[in-house]
Amino acid sequence: MITVNGDWFALETANTGYYLGVRGGLVENLHYGARVRVENSVPLREKTDIGYGGDVVYRAESAPLSLEHLCLELSPLQKGDYRAQSLSLVMPGGARTADFSFVCARRLEGSVPPEGMPAARGGAETLALDFSTPEGVAVTLFYTVYPDCDVITRRLCIKNGADAPVTLEKALSYQLDLPGCDYVLSTFPGAWARERHEACVPLTPGAHVFGSTTGASSAFCNPFFMLCAPDATEFNGDAYGFNLVYSGSHMGCVEVSPWGKTRVAAGIQPEGFAWTLAPGERFETPEAVLTFSRAGKNGMSANLHAFVQEHIVRGKWAKKDRPVLLNNWEATYFDFNERKLLSLAKDAAKLGAELFVLDDGWFGARDNDAKGLGDYTVNRKKLPGGLASLAEKVHALGLLFGLWFEPEMVNADSGLFRAHPDWIVQTPGNVPATGRNQYVLDLCRAEVQDYLIGQLSALLDSAPIRYIKWDMNRHLAGVSGAFAHRYILGLYEVLHRIFDARPDILLESCSSGGNRFDLGMLCFSPQIWCSDDTDPIERLDIQKGLSYLYPLSAMGAHVSASPHSQTLRRTPFGTRFAVSCFGCLGYELDLRELTPAELREAKRQVEFYKKHRMTLQYGRFYRFTLPEGREAFSCVARDGAEAVTGHFRRLVHAAPAFEKLPAAGLERDALYEVGSLPPLLRISDFGALIKHALPLKLRADGAIMRRADRLAGLRQAAEKYRASGAALLDGIRLQNLFSGTGYDKALRLPGDFGSEIYLITRVGKAK
Ligand code: GLA
């Protein structure tokens, strides 16, 4: 919690502490990391009695004190701190120097959210630190503690109390100085269809700058990053996590100073950002999220998962199990009619799915991605009965009905563009850029916001729609940083005004897949589509990257067709499910193309998922580090009653060694039953080898074998035994792998891209 003790302040959560000290007009960071118990600030204070050649002295009366060496929460500008700072200003009269002096500290109850921007809720207390320049430019730093999940949020608010305008060239949410520099920086870069692949680099002197300029939090670089001790693992060691509650262009900077300190700063992308504050106006930065754990990267992730589930996701869908859905996009693309959709929905209902989602193509003249976007009136050629009638028919099958739209965009070939060509984002004298044949609507304008709110609200009220996939399929271009920020504020306003009044609707945000997977969007949409890439092997990296920072309840993950539409990779049906079940499960393929054996398998998968989905979506999540490109994830139920573990393989190797699977989160003295969900294997995957296993001599590519493949499959024996938590924590001894020396039911036969799922259920106390 927060204590204000004269010239030092302590912000404490269950396991972490953030300590600040006032020195003259400055506020120093004394320590951020594991909680330390101190009676006063003396043990934490850095000694600064010596100056160095070349130092700029901050103030004559405090010489030799120089800003260059201090850990500063806010730096007076151009006064000797040469590291990246949270602010950059042009003051009245053109000066770029601003001498912020600490004025006072205030302790406030609960969270203090910024205006017009989403933010975390339910904080315990907030510390506000006020600073001012002699000209009257005031800055307040806000710190809110979330003790239950070891998170501290920070943001900055600047008010122009001078008598002339001030221009903000950079207004980051925070700066933080850590005393050493022995850290490995992990960022989560990527691109369309290969989002968030972790990239690690040990810090070296100088600045590492990363971020996005696309107008969105973007697939290019998620706003989340980590700093870990070099020896930190998934389970041990110091790990810091940093994120922003923001969906627009952003920047992060980690800079090692010549004096071996690490400055961390992040917030709105300053490139091209010039925000004028008239006298009396103020500017609020998005909220930043900081966490720390001594229990390695899994420990840090657990803090952030709890934070997202408790303090970011809100409304009726918070903490609620997510429905299993079927989405028609990869099954039909634009080519569908009511009969086709209902047949898909019928098949989905047979599988046990709970929600049918109608994706792009249901409105206007939208037969391809070059036309119709913006015209959200139903296409009567495809759906003669309209949306309400389709939704009712879907309901009659026992499914909820959901819908896709992309409100922020318009095709040139659309009624909306013809009626309002001036509503798009454009700069006079420039040809507006297109992307996926579309323009961006100018969400900064009140009339555009009002139009969208009116149109979409009416649409949502016209039929029993319980789910919306809100898409956004191109980057912004040709705009300033200030415009890009106003655009995001406009988007938040539109989302508020549409969805606050419709709390039953489950919103899934999407942006060409995972181009806007961030905490800002999660304040509106409890789940987000991870990526347009549904190849399970690609998804291992994408979902693993996401799992560092976001809980599985936030990740839309679908089983799709094989060979995959982007990689042409063939993967086992079981692996497509096993990867998707570590997320919010959906199916996105033409179920008519599955064989009868696969359909039976899908039914079994859905049954398994529904039974264990609270564990999978809301359980405590662990990543493991395995050799040979293998991955394993485990989710342990909050009450400890069960764990679901997935084990994934990229390529198989000949003569494989005996494998043990790590376990975590189990009680040492509890007794567990270990079970497995062996995947269905295709008989044809054995090729001509099958001759040796069957009494009949059949041709591998013959009609009988093809038919057998459709109707049945091979399945290895399921595991079933009991063991204490202590024994399992030593590693789960897996069945041997097939290695060409004979076939036995007790062998695992994964093949390339194979996987297994294990279910570990607590059955009592171990003896
Ligand atoms: C984007 C989305 C897809 C799908 C299409 C429809 O690419 O990411 O999931 O909705 O748009 O056009």
Short mmCIF file of N, CA and C and ligand atoms in Angstrom, two decimals, residues 329 334 359-360 366 404 436 469 471 473 510 512-513 529 532, ligand 1:
data_model
loop_
_atom_site.label_atom_id
_atom_site.label_comp_id
_atom_site.label_asym_id
_atom_site.label_seq_id
_atom_site.Cartn_x
_atom_site.Cartn_y
_atom_site.Cartn_z
N TRP A 329 -15.49 -17.68 -41.76
CA TRP A 329 -14.58 -17.00 -42.70
C TRP A 329 -13.73 -17.99 -43.51
N PHE A 334 -16.10 -15.02 -48.96
CA PHE A 334 -17.27 -14.18 -49.27
C PHE A 334 -18.41 -14.97 -49.91
N ASP A 359 -18.93 -13.94 -40.50
CA ASP A 359 -17.81 -13.02 -40.73
C ASP A 359 -18.13 -12.10 -41.91
N ASP A 360 -17.10 -11.56 -42.51
CA ASP A 360 -17.20 -10.57 -43.59
C ASP A 360 -18.08 -11.07 -44.74
N ARG A 366 -20.78 -6.48 -50.80
CA ARG A 366 -19.50 -7.01 -50.34
C ARG A 366 -19.27 -8.45 -50.82
N TRP A 404 -19.55 -10.05 -37.74
CA TRP A 404 -18.31 -9.29 -38.02
C TRP A 404 -18.66 -7.93 -38.57
N ARG A 436 -5.67 -2.72 -48.46
CA ARG A 436 -6.76 -3.68 -48.67
C ARG A 436 -7.96 -2.99 -49.32
N LYS A 469 -17.37 -9.30 -33.79
CA LYS A 469 -15.93 -9.27 -34.12
C LYS A 469 -15.68 -7.92 -34.77
N ASP A 471 -13.33 -5.50 -36.49
CA ASP A 471 -12.07 -5.64 -37.24
C ASP A 471 -11.51 -4.28 -37.64
N ASN A 473 -8.50 -3.33 -40.60
CA ASN A 473 -7.59 -4.09 -41.45
C ASN A 473 -6.51 -3.32 -42.21
N CYS A 510 -10.25 -7.41 -33.40
CA CYS A 510 -9.40 -8.05 -34.40
C CYS A 510 -8.82 -6.92 -35.24
N SER A 512 -6.58 -7.22 -38.73
CA SER A 512 -5.79 -8.09 -39.61
C SER A 512 -5.16 -9.18 -38.76
N GLY A 513 -5.94 -9.80 -37.92
CA GLY A 513 -5.40 -10.73 -36.94
C GLY A 513 -5.03 -9.94 -35.69
N TRP A 529 -8.62 -11.54 -31.32
CA TRP A 529 -8.16 -12.54 -32.28
C TRP A 529 -6.64 -12.46 -32.37
N ASP A 532 -4.19 -13.82 -37.94
CA ASP A 532 -4.85 -14.46 -39.08
C ASP A 532 -4.22 -15.81 -39.38
C1 GLA B 1 -9.40 -9.85 -41.43
C2 GLA B 1 -9.57 -10.73 -40.20
C3 GLA B 1 -10.06 -12.10 -40.62
C4 GLA B 1 -11.37 -11.95 -41.37
C5 GLA B 1 -11.18 -11.01 -42.55
C6 GLA B 1 -12.50 -10.69 -43.23
O1 GLA B 1 -8.36 -10.30 -42.23
O2 GLA B 1 -8.38 -10.80 -39.47
O3 GLA B 1 -10.23 -12.94 -39.50
O4 GLA B 1 -12.36 -11.47 -40.50
O5 GLA B 1 -10.60 -9.77 -42.15
O6 GLA B 1 -12.35 -9.82 -44.28
#
